[in-house]
Amino acid sequence: MSPPTDTPSADRELIDLLHRRGHRVTPQRVMINRLLRSRDTHLTAEDVHASVAAGLPGTSLPTVYATLDLFAELGLVRRVRAGFGPALYDSRGTDHHHLVCRVCGAVRDVDVDLDLSPAKAAVETLGFTAERVDLTVDGVCAGCRGTG
Amino acid sequence: MSPPTDTPSADRELIDLLHRRGHRVTPQRVMINRLLRSRDTHLTAEDVHASVAAGLPGTSLPTVYATLDLFAELGLVRRVRAGFGPALYDSRGTDHHHLVCRVCGAVRDVDVDLDLSPAKAAVETLGFTAERVDLTVDGVCAGCRGTG
DNA sequence: CTGGATGCAAACTCTTTGCATGCAT
DNA sequence: ATGCATGCAAAGAGTTTGCATCCAG
């Protein structure tokens, strides 16, 4: 049960990035970064808080939010508002899209390869600078299918 | 300044639909439907409440939410969670996508034609029943471009 | 040392719920 | 008459803010 990510290198990358951007390196930031790198699921701020507070007692929820905001700004995570409920934080690897069950709220990744450049192009025509394209498919998952 | 929509026919369609689905026809529902049909922008529940309460005093915000939920279920509106802030209700005409400025939060429509069937297909492979595909482009609008 | 980062509590926004009343059917 | 829909108030979930303290640089 060793962590699936190379912790030291994840730490190093974070530390360099923080220094480069003039931010401080704090235990909370390091721990949150490790957690994000070690899971490939989407996490809520609550999830992050619960996991991090276990190893770093006294870590507060507001700090988790602040850190996740910072990480989003640094491009380390994507904040995804899928369906109802809390926002999800996605430690972004490759670009992928999301699948949301409107019954149980479950969120899954979709790895289909779509050409979204027409959308970006159309958007730039409007004087808009496109930074990110999110595709969300809403529907009903297999498990909730029979439930009604 | 006559309303851009044919009010009587919008009323009729709503009334038929409500009856067909076993729902009651109430003044609130009729008014909210008219409002949605007469505007082509995205409205928040607050917006709807303010406009409807003007013509139908005493209409409450919870009723607006309940009505918008019902309309969403009936396919009359799409609820769009774009960026931060309150949900937007989109009186759906043709399928289109959304553009969100992360600075000012403005939401615009994008009418680009994309082939999203690969996404739907991929999703069905996972046992998921796709009901709707939302594409959101995040970025910075022309107005906020210089601001920083 | 100095100011950015944190913890705690409290505020805030948006949305939903409970319950008595009212009106569409 | 029957019970779905409503209004009001109050609760609830998720997130943000204010301020004193703390620690990374």
Tab-separated table of N, CA, C and O in Angstrom, chain A residues 69-111:
chain	number	residue	atom	x	y	z
A	69	ASP	N	-7.935	26.988	-3.758
A	69	ASP	CA	-8.039	28.146	-4.650
A	69	ASP	C	-6.680	28.491	-5.231
A	69	ASP	O	-6.545	28.731	-6.428
A	70	LEU	N	-5.679	28.507	-4.347
A	70	LEU	CA	-4.326	28.808	-4.806
A	70	LEU	C	-3.863	27.781	-5.831
A	70	LEU	O	-3.334	28.127	-6.890
A	71	PHE	N	-4.090	26.511	-5.522
A	71	PHE	CA	-3.679	25.446	-6.436
A	71	PHE	C	-4.392	25.557	-7.786
A	71	PHE	O	-3.820	25.251	-8.829
A	72	ALA	N	-5.650	25.982	-7.733
A	72	ALA	CA	-6.400	26.160	-8.981
A	72	ALA	C	-5.750	27.260	-9.812
A	72	ALA	O	-5.607	27.145	-11.024
A	73	GLU	N	-5.339	28.318	-9.119
A	73	GLU	CA	-4.690	29.448	-9.786
A	73	GLU	C	-3.354	29.007	-10.380
A	73	GLU	O	-2.955	29.470	-11.447
A	74	LEU	N	-2.671	28.117	-9.688
A	74	LEU	CA	-1.371	27.628	-10.148
A	74	LEU	C	-1.513	26.525	-11.198
A	74	LEU	O	-0.522	26.057	-11.745
A	75	GLY	N	-2.758	26.106	-11.432
A	75	GLY	CA	-2.979	25.078	-12.436
A	75	GLY	C	-2.775	23.664	-11.923
A	75	GLY	O	-2.672	22.719	-12.701
A	76	LEU	N	-2.702	23.491	-10.617
A	76	LEU	CA	-2.479	22.158	-10.050
A	76	LEU	C	-3.774	21.359	-9.930
A	76	LEU	O	-3.748	20.134	-9.916
A	77	VAL	N	-4.881	22.046	-9.780
A	77	VAL	CA	-6.175	21.366	-9.739
A	77	VAL	C	-7.200	22.121	-10.571
A	77	VAL	O	-7.022	23.303	-10.870
A	78	ARG	N	-8.235	21.403	-10.947
A	78	ARG	CA	-9.356	22.037	-11.613
A	78	ARG	C	-10.545	21.940	-10.681
A	78	ARG	O	-10.808	20.883	-10.114
A	79	ARG	N	-11.239	23.031	-10.529
A	79	ARG	CA	-12.448	23.007	-9.732
A	79	ARG	C	-13.585	22.677	-10.671
A	79	ARG	O	-13.780	23.341	-11.689
A	80	VAL	N	-14.333	21.643	-10.315
A	80	VAL	CA	-15.417	21.192	-11.181
A	80	VAL	C	-16.738	21.276	-10.430
A	80	VAL	O	-16.887	20.680	-9.373
A	81	ARG	N	-17.668	22.032	-10.950
A	81	ARG	CA	-18.988	22.095	-10.353
A	81	ARG	C	-19.890	21.151	-11.130
A	81	ARG	O	-20.514	21.546	-12.093
A	82	ALA	N	-19.926	19.919	-10.678
A	82	ALA	CA	-20.709	18.904	-11.389
A	82	ALA	C	-22.013	18.646	-10.655
A	82	ALA	O	-21.999	18.299	-9.485
A	83	GLY	N	-23.099	18.822	-11.375
A	83	GLY	CA	-24.401	18.586	-10.775
A	83	GLY	C	-24.637	19.464	-9.569
A	83	GLY	O	-24.200	20.600	-9.511
A	84	PHE	N	-25.308	18.912	-8.595
A	84	PHE	CA	-25.612	19.647	-7.370
A	84	PHE	C	-24.485	19.378	-6.372
A	84	PHE	O	-23.452	18.806	-6.717
A	85	GLY	N	-24.697	19.769	-5.134
A	85	GLY	CA	-23.725	19.463	-4.087
A	85	GLY	C	-22.441	20.252	-4.203
A	85	GLY	O	-22.335	21.192	-4.990
A	86	PRO	N	-21.466	19.863	-3.399
A	86	PRO	CA	-20.209	20.604	-3.290
A	86	PRO	C	-19.370	20.524	-4.555
A	86	PRO	O	-19.520	19.609	-5.361
A	87	ALA	N	-18.466	21.487	-4.695
A	87	ALA	CA	-17.548	21.497	-5.827
A	87	ALA	C	-16.541	20.363	-5.657
A	87	ALA	O	-16.238	19.944	-4.550
A	88	LEU	N	-16.067	19.860	-6.784
A	88	LEU	CA	-15.057	18.807	-6.756
A	88	LEU	C	-13.735	19.364	-7.248
A	88	LEU	O	-13.702	20.212	-8.140
A	89	TYR	N	-12.654	18.863	-6.658
A	89	TYR	CA	-11.328	19.287	-7.064
A	89	TYR	C	-10.621	18.102	-7.708
A	89	TYR	O	-10.523	17.031	-7.137
A	90	ASP	N	-10.176	18.366	-8.910
A	90	ASP	CA	-9.677	17.340	-9.793
A	90	ASP	C	-8.193	17.592	-10.027
A	90	ASP	O	-7.815	18.577	-10.633
A	91	SER	N	-7.338	16.706	-9.497
A	91	SER	CA	-5.908	16.869	-9.735
A	91	SER	C	-5.643	16.505	-11.182
A	91	SER	O	-5.570	15.344	-11.529
A	92	ARG	N	-5.541	17.502	-11.978
A	92	ARG	CA	-5.554	17.306	-13.414
A	92	ARG	C	-4.311	16.622	-13.963
A	92	ARG	O	-3.187	17.049	-13.756
A	93	GLY	N	-4.586	15.521	-14.662
A	93	GLY	CA	-3.534	14.930	-15.451
A	93	GLY	C	-3.898	15.298	-16.876
A	93	GLY	O	-3.921	16.470	-17.213
A	94	THR	N	-4.248	14.305	-17.656
A	94	THR	CA	-4.653	14.557	-19.024
A	94	THR	C	-6.040	15.179	-19.032
A	94	THR	O	-6.815	15.012	-18.114
A	95	ASP	N	-6.318	15.908	-20.115
A	95	ASP	CA	-7.634	16.513	-20.250
A	95	ASP	C	-8.692	15.431	-20.408
A	95	ASP	O	-8.559	14.525	-21.223
A	96	HIS	N	-9.707	15.539	-19.604
A	96	HIS	CA	-10.789	14.568	-19.703
A	96	HIS	C	-12.091	15.273	-19.377
A	96	HIS	O	-12.093	16.441	-19.001
A	97	HIS	N	-13.189	14.548	-19.484
A	97	HIS	CA	-14.473	15.181	-19.248
A	97	HIS	C	-15.242	14.434	-18.178
A	97	HIS	O	-14.767	13.433	-17.663
A	98	HIS	N	-16.414	14.947	-17.840
A	98	HIS	CA	-17.131	14.376	-16.708
A	98	HIS	C	-18.545	13.922	-17.023
A	98	HIS	O	-19.208	14.453	-17.892
A	99	LEU	N	-18.940	12.967	-16.211
A	99	LEU	CA	-20.183	12.248	-16.342
A	99	LEU	C	-20.871	12.368	-14.994
A	99	LEU	O	-20.300	11.990	-13.983
A	100	VAL	N	-22.078	12.889	-14.968
A	100	VAL	CA	-22.754	13.079	-13.691
A	100	VAL	C	-24.109	12.379	-13.680
A	100	VAL	O	-24.927	12.594	-14.574
A	101	CYS	N	-24.320	11.542	-12.664
A	101	CYS	CA	-25.625	10.909	-12.521
A	101	CYS	C	-26.538	11.865	-11.768
A	101	CYS	O	-26.227	12.260	-10.653
A	102	ARG	N	-27.645	12.205	-12.383
A	102	ARG	CA	-28.515	13.178	-11.734
A	102	ARG	C	-29.307	12.576	-10.580
A	102	ARG	O	-29.949	13.292	-9.812
A	103	VAL	N	-29.279	11.255	-10.453
A	103	VAL	CA	-29.982	10.608	-9.350
A	103	VAL	C	-29.088	10.537	-8.109
A	103	VAL	O	-29.421	11.078	-7.060
A	104	CYS	N	-27.933	9.881	-8.236
A	104	CYS	CA	-27.078	9.695	-7.061
A	104	CYS	C	-25.955	10.728	-6.977
A	104	CYS	O	-25.274	10.814	-5.963
A	105	GLY	N	-25.778	11.500	-8.036
A	105	GLY	CA	-24.756	12.544	-7.993
A	105	GLY	C	-23.347	12.063	-8.273
A	105	GLY	O	-22.408	12.861	-8.245
A	106	ALA	N	-23.189	10.760	-8.534
A	106	ALA	CA	-21.860	10.223	-8.798
A	106	ALA	C	-21.218	10.905	-10.011
A	106	ALA	O	-21.896	11.239	-10.973
A	107	VAL	N	-19.915	11.098	-9.903
A	107	VAL	CA	-19.173	11.717	-10.995
A	107	VAL	C	-18.097	10.760	-11.482
A	107	VAL	O	-17.328	10.232	-10.681
A	108	ARG	N	-18.066	10.512	-12.768
A	108	ARG	CA	-17.028	9.660	-13.346
A	108	ARG	C	-16.290	10.416	-14.434
A	108	ARG	O	-16.805	11.376	-15.005
A	109	ASP	N	-15.113	9.923	-14.738
A	109	ASP	CA	-14.347	10.529	-15.812
A	109	ASP	C	-14.699	9.895	-17.147
A	109	ASP	O	-15.017	8.710	-17.203
A	110	VAL	N	-14.610	10.689	-18.175
A	110	VAL	CA	-14.792	10.183	-19.531
A	110	VAL	C	-13.535	10.529	-20.307
A	110	VAL	O	-13.120	11.681	-20.321
A	111	ASP	N	-12.956	9.526	-20.944
A	111	ASP	CA	-11.689	9.769	-21.610
A	111	ASP	C	-11.795	9.888	-23.124
A	111	ASP	O	-10.819	9.754	-23.826
